[in-house]
Structure formats: C-alpha cells, structure tokens
Tab-separated table of N, CA and C in Angstrom:
chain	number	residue	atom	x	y	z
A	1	UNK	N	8.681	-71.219	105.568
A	1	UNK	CA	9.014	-72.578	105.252
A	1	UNK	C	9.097	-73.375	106.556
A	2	UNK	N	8.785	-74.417	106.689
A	2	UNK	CA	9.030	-75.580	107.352
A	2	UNK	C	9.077	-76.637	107.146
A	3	UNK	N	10.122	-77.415	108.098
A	3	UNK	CA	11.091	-78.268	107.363
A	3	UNK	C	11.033	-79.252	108.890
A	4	UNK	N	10.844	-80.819	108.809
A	4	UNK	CA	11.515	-81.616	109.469
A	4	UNK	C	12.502	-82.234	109.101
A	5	UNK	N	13.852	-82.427	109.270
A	5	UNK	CA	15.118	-82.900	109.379
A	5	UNK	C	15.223	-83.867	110.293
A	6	UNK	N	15.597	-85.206	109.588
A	6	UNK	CA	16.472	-85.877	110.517
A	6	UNK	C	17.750	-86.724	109.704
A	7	UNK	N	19.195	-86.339	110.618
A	7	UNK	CA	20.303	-87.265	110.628
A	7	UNK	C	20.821	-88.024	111.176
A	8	UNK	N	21.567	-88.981	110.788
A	8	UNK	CA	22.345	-90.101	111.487
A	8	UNK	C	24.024	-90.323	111.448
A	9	UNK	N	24.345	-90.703	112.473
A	9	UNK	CA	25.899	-90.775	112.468
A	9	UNK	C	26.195	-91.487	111.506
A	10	UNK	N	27.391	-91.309	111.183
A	10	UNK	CA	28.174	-91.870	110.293
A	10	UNK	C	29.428	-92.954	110.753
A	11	UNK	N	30.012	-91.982	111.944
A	11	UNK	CA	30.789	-93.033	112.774
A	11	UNK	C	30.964	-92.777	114.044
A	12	UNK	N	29.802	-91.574	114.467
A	12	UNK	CA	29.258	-92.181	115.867
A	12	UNK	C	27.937	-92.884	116.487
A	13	UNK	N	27.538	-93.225	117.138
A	13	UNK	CA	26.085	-93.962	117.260
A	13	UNK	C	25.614	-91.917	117.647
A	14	UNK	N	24.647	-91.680	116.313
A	14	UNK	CA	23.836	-90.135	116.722
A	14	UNK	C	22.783	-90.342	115.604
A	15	UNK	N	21.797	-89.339	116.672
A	15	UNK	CA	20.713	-89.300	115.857
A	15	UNK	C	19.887	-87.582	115.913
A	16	UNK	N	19.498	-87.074	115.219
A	16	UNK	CA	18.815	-85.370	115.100
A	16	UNK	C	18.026	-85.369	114.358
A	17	UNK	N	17.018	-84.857	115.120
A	17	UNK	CA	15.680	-84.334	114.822
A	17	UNK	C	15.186	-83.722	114.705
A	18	UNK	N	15.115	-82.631	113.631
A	18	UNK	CA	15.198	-80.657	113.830
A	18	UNK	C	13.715	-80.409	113.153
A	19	UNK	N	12.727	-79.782	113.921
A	19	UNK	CA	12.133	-79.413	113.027
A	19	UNK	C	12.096	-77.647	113.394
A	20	UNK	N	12.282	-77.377	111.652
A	20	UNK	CA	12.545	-76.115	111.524
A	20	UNK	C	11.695	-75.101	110.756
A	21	UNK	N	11.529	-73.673	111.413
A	21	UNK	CA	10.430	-72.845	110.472
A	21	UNK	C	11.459	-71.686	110.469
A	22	UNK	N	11.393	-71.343	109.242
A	22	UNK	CA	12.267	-70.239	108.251
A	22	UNK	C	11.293	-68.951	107.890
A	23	UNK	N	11.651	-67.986	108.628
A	23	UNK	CA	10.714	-66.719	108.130
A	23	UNK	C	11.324	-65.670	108.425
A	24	UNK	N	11.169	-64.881	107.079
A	24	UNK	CA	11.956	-63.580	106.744
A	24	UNK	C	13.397	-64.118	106.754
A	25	UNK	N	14.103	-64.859	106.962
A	25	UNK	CA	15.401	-65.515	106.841
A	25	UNK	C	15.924	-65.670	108.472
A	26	UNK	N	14.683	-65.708	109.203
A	26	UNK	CA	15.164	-65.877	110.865
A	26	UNK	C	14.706	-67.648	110.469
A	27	UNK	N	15.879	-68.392	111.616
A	27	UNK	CA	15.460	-69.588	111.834
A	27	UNK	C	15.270	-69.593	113.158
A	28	UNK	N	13.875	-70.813	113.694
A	28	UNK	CA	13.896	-70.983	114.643
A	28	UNK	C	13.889	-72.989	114.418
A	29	UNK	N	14.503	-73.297	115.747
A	29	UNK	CA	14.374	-74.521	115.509
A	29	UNK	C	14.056	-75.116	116.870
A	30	UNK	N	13.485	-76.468	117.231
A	30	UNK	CA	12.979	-77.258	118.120
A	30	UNK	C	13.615	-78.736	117.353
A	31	UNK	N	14.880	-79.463	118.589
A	31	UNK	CA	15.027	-80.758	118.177
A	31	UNK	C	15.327	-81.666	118.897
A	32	UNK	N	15.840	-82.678	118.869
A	32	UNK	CA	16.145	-83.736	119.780
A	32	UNK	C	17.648	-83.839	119.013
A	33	UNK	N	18.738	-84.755	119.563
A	33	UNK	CA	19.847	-85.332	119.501
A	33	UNK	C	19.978	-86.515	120.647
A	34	UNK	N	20.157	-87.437	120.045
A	34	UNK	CA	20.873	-88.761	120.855
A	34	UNK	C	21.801	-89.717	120.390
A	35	UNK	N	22.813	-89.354	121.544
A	35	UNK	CA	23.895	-89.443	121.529
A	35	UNK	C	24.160	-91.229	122.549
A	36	UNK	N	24.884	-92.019	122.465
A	36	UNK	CA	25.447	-92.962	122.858
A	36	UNK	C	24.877	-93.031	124.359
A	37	UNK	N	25.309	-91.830	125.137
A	37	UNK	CA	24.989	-91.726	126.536
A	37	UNK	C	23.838	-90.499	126.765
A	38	UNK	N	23.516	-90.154	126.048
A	38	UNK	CA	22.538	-88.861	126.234
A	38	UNK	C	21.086	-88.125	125.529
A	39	UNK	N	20.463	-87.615	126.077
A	39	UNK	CA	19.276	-87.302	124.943
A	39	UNK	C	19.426	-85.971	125.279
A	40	UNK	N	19.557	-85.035	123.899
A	40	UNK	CA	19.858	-83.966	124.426
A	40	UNK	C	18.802	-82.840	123.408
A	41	UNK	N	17.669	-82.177	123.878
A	41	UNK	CA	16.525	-81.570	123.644
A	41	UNK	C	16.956	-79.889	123.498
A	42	UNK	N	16.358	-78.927	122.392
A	42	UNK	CA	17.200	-77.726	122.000
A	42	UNK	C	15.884	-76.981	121.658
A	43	UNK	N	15.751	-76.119	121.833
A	43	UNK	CA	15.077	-74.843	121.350
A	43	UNK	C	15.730	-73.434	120.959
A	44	UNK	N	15.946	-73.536	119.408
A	44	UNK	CA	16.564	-72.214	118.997
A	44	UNK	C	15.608	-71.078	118.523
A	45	UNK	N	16.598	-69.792	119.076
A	45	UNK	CA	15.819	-68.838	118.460
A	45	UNK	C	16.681	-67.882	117.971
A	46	UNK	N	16.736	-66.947	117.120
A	46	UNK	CA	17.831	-65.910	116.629
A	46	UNK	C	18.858	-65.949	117.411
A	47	UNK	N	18.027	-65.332	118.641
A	47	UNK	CA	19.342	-64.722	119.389
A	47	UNK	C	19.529	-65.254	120.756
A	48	UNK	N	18.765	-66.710	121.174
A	48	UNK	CA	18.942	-67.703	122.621
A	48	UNK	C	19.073	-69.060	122.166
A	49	UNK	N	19.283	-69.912	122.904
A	49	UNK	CA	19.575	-71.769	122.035
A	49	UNK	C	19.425	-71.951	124.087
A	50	UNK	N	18.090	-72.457	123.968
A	50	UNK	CA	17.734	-73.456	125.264
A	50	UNK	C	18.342	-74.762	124.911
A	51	UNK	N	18.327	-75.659	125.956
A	51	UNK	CA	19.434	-76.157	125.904
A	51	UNK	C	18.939	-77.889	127.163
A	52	UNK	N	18.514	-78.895	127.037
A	52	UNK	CA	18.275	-80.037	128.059
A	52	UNK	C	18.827	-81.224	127.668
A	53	UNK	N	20.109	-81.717	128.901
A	53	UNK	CA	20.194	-82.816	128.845
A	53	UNK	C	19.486	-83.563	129.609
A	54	UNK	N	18.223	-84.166	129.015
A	54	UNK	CA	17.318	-85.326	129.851
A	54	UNK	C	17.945	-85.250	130.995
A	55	UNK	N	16.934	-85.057	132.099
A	55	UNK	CA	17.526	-85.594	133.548
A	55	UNK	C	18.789	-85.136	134.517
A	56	UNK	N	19.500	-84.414	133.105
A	56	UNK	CA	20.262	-83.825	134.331
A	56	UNK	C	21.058	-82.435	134.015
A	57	UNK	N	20.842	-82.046	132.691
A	57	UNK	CA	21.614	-80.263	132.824
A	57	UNK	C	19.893	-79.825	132.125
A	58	UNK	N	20.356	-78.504	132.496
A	58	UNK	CA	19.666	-77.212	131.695
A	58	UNK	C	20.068	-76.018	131.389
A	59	UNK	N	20.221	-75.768	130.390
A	59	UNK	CA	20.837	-74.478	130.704
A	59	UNK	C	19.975	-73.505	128.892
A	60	UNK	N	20.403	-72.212	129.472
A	60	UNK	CA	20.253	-71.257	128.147
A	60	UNK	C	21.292	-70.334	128.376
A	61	UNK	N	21.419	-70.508	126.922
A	61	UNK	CA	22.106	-69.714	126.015
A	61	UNK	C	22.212	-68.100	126.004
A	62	UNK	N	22.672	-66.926	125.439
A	62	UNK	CA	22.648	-66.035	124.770
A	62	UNK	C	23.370	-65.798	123.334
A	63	UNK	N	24.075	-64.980	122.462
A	63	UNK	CA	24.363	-65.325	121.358
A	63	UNK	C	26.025	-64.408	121.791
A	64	UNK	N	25.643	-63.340	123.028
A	64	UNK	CA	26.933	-62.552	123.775
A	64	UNK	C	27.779	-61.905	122.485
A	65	UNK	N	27.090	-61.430	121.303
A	65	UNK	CA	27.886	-61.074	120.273
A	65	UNK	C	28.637	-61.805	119.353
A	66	UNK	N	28.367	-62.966	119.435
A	66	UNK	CA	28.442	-63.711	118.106
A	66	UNK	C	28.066	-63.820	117.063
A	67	UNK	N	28.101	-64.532	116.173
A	67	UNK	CA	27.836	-64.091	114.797
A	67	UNK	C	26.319	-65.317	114.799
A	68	UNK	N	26.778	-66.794	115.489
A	68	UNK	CA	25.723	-67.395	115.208
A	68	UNK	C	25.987	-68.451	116.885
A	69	UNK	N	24.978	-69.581	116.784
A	69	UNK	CA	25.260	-70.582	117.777
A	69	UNK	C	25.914	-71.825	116.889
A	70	UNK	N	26.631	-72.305	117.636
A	70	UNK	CA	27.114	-73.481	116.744
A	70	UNK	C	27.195	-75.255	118.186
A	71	UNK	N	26.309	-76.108	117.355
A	71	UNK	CA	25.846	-77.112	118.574
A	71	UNK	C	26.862	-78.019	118.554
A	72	UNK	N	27.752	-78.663	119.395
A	72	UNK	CA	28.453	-80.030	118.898
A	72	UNK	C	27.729	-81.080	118.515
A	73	UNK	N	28.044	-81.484	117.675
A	73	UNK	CA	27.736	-82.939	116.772
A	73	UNK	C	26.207	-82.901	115.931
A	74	UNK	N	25.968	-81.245	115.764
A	74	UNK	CA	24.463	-80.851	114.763
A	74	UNK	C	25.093	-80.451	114.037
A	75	UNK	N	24.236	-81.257	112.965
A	75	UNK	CA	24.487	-80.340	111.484
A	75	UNK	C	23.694	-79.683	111.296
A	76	UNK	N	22.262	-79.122	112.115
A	76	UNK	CA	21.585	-77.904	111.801
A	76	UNK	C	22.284	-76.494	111.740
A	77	UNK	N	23.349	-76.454	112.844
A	77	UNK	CA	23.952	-75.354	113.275
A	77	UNK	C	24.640	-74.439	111.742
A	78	UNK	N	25.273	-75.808	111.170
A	78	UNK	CA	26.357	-74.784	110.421
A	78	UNK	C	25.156	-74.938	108.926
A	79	UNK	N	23.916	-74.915	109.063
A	79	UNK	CA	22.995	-74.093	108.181
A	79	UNK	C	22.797	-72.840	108.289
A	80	UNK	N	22.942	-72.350	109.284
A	80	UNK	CA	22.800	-70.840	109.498
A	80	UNK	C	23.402	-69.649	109.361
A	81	UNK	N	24.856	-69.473	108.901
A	81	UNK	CA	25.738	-68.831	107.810
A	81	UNK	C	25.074	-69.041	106.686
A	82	UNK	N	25.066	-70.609	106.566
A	82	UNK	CA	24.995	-70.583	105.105
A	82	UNK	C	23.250	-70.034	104.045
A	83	UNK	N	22.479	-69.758	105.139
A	83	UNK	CA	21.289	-69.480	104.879
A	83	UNK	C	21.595	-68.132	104.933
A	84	UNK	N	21.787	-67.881	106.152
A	84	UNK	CA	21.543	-66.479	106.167
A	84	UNK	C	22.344	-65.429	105.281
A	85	UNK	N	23.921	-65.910	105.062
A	85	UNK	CA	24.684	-65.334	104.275
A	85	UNK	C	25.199	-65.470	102.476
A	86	UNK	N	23.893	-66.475	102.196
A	86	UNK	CA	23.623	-66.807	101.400
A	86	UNK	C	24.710	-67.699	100.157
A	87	UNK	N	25.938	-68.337	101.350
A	87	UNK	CA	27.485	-68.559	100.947
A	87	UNK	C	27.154	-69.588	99.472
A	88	UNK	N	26.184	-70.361	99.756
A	88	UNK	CA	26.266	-71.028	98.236
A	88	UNK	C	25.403	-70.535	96.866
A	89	UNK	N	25.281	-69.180	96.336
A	89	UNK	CA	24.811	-68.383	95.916
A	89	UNK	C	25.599	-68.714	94.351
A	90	UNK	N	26.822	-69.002	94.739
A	90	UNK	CA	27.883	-69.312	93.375
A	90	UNK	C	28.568	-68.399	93.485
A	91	UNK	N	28.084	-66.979	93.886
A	91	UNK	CA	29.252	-66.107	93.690
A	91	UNK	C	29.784	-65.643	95.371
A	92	UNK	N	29.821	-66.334	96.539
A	92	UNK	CA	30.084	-65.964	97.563
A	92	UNK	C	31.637	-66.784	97.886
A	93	UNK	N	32.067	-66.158	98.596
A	93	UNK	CA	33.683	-66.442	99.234
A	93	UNK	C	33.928	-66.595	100.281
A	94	UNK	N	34.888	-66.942	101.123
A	94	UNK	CA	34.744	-67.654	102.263
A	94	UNK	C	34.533	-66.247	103.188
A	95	UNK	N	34.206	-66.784	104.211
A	95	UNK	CA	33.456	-66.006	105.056
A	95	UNK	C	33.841	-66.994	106.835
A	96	UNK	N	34.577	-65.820	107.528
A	96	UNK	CA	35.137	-65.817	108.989
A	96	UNK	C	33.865	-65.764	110.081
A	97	UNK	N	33.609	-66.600	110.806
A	97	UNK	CA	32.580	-65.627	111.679
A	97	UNK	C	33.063	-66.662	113.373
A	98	UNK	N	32.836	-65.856	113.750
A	98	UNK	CA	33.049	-66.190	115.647
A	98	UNK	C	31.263	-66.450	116.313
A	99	UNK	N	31.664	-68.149	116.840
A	99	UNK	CA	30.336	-68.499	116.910
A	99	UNK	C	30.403	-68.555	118.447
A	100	UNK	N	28.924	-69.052	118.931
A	100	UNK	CA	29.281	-69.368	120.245
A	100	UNK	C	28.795	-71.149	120.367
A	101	UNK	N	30.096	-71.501	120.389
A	101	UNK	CA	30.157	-73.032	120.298
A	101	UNK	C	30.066	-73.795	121.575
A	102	UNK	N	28.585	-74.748	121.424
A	102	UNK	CA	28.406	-75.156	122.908
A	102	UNK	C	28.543	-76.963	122.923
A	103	UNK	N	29.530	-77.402	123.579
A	103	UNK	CA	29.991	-78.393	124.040
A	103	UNK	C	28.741	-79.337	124.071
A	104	UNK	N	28.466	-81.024	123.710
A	104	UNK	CA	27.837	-81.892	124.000
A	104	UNK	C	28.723	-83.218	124.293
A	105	UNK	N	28.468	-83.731	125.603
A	105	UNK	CA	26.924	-83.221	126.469
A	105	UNK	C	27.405	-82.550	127.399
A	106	UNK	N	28.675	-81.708	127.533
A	106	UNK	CA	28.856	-81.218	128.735
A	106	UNK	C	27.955	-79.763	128.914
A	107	UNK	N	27.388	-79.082	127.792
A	107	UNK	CA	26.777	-77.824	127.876
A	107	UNK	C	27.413	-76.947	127.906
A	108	UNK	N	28.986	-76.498	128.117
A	108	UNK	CA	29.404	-75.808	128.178
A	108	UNK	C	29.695	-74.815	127.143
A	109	UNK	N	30.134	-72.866	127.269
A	109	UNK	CA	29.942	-72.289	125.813
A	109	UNK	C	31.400	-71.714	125.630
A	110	UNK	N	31.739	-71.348	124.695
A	110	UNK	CA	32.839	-71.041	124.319
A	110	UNK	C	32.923	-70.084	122.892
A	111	UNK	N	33.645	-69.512	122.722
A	111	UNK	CA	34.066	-68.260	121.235
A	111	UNK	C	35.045	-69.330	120.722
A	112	UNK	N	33.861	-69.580	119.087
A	112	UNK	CA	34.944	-70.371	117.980
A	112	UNK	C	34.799	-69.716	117.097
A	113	UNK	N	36.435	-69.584	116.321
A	113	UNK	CA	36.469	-68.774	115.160
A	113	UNK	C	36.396	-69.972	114.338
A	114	UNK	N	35.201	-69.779	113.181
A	114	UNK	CA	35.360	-70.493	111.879
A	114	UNK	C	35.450	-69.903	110.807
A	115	UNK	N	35.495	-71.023	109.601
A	115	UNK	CA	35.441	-70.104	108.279
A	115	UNK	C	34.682	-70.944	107.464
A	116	UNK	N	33.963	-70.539	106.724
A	116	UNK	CA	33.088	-71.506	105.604
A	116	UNK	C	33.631	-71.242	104.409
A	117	UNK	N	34.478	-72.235	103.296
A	117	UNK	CA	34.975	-71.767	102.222
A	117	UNK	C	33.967	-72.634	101.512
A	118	UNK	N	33.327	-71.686	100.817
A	118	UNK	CA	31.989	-72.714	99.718
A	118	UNK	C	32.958	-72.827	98.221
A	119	UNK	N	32.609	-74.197	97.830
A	119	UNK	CA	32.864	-74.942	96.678
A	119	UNK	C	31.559	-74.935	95.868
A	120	UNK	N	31.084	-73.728	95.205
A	120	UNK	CA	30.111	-74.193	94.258
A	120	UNK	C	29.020	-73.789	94.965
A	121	UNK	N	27.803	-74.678	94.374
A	121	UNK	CA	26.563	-74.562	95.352
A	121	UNK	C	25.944	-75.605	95.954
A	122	UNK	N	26.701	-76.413	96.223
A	122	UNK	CA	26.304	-77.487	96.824
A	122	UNK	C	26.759	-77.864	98.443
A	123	UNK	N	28.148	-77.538	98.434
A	123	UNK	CA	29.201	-77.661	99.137
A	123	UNK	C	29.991	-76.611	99.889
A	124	UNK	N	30.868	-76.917	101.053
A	124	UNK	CA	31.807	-75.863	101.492
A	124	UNK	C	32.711	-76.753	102.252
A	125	UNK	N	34.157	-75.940	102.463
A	125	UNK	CA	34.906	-76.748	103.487
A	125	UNK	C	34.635	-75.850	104.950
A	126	UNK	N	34.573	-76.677	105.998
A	126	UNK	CA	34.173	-76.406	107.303
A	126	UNK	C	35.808	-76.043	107.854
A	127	UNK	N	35.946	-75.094	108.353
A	127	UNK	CA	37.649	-74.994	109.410
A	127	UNK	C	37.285	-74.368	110.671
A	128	UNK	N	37.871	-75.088	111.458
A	128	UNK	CA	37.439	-74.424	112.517
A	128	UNK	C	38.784	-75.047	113.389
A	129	UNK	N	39.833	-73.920	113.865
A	129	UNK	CA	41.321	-74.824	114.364
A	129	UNK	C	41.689	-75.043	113.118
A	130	UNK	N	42.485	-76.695	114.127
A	130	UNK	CA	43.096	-77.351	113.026
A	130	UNK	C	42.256	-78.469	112.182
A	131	UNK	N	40.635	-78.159	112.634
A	131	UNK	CA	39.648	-79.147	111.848
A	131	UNK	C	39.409	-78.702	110.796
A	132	UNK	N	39.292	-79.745	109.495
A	132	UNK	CA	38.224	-79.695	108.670
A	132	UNK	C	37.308	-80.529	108.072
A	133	UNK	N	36.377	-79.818	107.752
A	133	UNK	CA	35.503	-81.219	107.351
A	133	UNK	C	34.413	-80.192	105.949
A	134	UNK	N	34.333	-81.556	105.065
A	134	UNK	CA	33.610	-81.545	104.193
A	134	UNK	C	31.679	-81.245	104.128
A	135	UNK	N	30.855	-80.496	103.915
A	135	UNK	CA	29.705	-80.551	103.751
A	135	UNK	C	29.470	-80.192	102.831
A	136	UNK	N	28.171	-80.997	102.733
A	136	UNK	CA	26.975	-80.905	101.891
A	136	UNK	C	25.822	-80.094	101.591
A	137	UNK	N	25.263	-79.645	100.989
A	137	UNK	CA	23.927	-78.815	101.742
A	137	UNK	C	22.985	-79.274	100.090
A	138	UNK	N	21.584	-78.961	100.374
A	138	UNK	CA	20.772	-79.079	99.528
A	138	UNK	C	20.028	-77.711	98.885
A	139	UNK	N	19.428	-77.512	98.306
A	139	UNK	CA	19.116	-76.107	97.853
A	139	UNK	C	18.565	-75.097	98.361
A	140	UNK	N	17.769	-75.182	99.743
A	140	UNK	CA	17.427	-74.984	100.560
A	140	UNK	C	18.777	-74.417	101.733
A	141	UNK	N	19.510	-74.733	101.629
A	141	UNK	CA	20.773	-74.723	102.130
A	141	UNK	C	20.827	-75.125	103.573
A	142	UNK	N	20.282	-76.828	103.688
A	142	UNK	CA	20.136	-77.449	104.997
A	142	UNK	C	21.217	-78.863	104.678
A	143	UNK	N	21.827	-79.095	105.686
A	143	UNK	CA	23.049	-79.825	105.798
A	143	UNK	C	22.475	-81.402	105.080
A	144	UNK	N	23.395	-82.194	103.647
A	144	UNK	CA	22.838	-83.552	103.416
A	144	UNK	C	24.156	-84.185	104.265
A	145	UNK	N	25.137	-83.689	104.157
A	145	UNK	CA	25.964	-84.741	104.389
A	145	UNK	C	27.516	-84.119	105.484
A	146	UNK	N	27.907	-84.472	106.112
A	146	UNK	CA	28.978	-83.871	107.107
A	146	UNK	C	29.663	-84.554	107.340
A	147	UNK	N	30.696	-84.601	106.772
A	147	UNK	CA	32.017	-85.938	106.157
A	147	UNK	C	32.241	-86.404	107.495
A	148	UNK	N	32.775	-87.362	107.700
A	148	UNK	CA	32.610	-87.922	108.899
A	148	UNK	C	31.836	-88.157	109.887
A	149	UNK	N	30.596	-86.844	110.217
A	149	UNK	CA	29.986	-87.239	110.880
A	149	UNK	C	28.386	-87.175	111.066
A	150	UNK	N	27.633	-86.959	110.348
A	150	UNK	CA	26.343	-87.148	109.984
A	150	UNK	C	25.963	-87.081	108.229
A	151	UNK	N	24.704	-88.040	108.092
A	151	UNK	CA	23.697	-87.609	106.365
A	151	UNK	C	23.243	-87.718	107.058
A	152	UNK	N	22.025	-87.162	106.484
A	152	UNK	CA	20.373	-86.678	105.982
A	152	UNK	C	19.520	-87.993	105.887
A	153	UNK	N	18.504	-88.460	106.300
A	153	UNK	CA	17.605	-89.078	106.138
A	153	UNK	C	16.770	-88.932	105.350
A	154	UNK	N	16.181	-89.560	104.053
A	154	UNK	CA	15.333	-89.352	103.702
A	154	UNK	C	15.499	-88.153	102.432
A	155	UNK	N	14.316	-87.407	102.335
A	155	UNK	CA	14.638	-86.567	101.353
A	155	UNK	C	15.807	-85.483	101.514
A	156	UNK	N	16.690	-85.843	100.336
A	156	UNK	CA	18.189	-84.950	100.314
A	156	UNK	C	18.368	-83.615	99.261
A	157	UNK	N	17.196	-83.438	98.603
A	157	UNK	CA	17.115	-82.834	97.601
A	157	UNK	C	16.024	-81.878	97.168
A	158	UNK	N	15.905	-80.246	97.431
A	158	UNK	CA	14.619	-80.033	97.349
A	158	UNK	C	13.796	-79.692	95.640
C-alpha cells in the first residue's frame, strides 16, 4: 500500500506531509513537517528515523530497543502501534509500549512510556505522563484527527 498524507494544525501554525508505503506490515515513511520556525524533513524505516532540520541539525536515529519511534507534533508516528498491533481490531485492549520519543525542533531522543487505550475502531485515548489526548484513525489505521493538535486533509475515510 501507499499512501500520501497530509495534516494541519489545529492550534499550532503545522503542516505534514507523509508519504507512506506499507509492506508485509513494515512501514516506511519519507515526509516533511513545518513548523512556525522550522522545516523539518524525516526518513523512516523499521528500525532508524533520519532526521533534518533545514539548514541546521541532522541527525539519525536508532530504535535502541524500543518498541516504536514516536516524532513530536506527527501524527504519523502514533500509526504505528496501531497498525502494527492491530489495537482497533474491536477486540484489542490497551497496550503499554516505551517509544523513543524525539523532540521538535530540538532533535533530541528520549524513552517515553505510553499507552494506547482504543475506544472501538475508530478511536483511542493517547497517555503519555500526565497527557492525554484524543485520536482518530481511519480504517487503514492512519491518524484523521489528534484532538488538539492536527486533522487530515482531504480524504479521511478509506
């Protein structure tokens, strides 16, 4: 499968541009994000997430035993539990996993424990800390909507 994605802030000035190919249930993705002060360019693969802020960082990734990568302010990221672990299935339950969560635009990486509690098959609540937030996903199980802070452009529904 392949898929171009793009979202927009909701109540920050952002914009993402993912285009994504799905095979055997590996994602790889190639996108853009721009942010207020930044353009920030990504190449994912299973198990690396390259990583350019226009002009002035670069860096790559490893996954160092995590469960997944998780990007600040993408909603591609938290598709990838939910694809791979198939959480909106109807009969799946929340599910813990330790990501490696990388800071925008500073680049920096860090171990976040989250949890995905799916509502149904549409939906899940996001926790991560003391955050939560509401998503969306479409049948495909790619992010429509991320309460507060990004929808989906365009087609929301496969």
């Amino acid at each position: 499968m392949h898929r171009t994605l793009v979202w927009h802030g909701m109540s920050v000035p952002l914009m993402e541009i993912a285009h994504v190919v799905v095979n055997d249930g590996q994602i790889r993705a190639t996108g853009t994000q721009i942010g207020s002060e930044y353009e920030l360019r990504y190449a994912l693969t299973p198990l690396t997430l390259e990583l350019e802020i226009v002009d002035r960082i670069h860096r790559r990734f490893d996954l160092d035993g995590a469960d997944f990568f998780d990007l600040g302010f993408s909603p591609l990221f938290n598709s990838l539990p939910v694809m791979r672990d198939h959480l909106l299935d109807g009969n799946s339950s929340a599910r813990d996993y330790v990501m490696r969560w990388i800071s925008v635009p500073e680049l920096s990486a860090e171990s976040s424990h989250q949890r995905y509690e799916p509502e149904g098959t549409d939906r899940l609540t996001f926790i991560a800390g003391d955050f939560r937030a509401r998503v969306e996903f479409d049948t495909e199980g790619f992010v429509t909507t991320y309460e507060g802070l990004t929808r989906r452009v365009g087609r929301t529904n496969s």
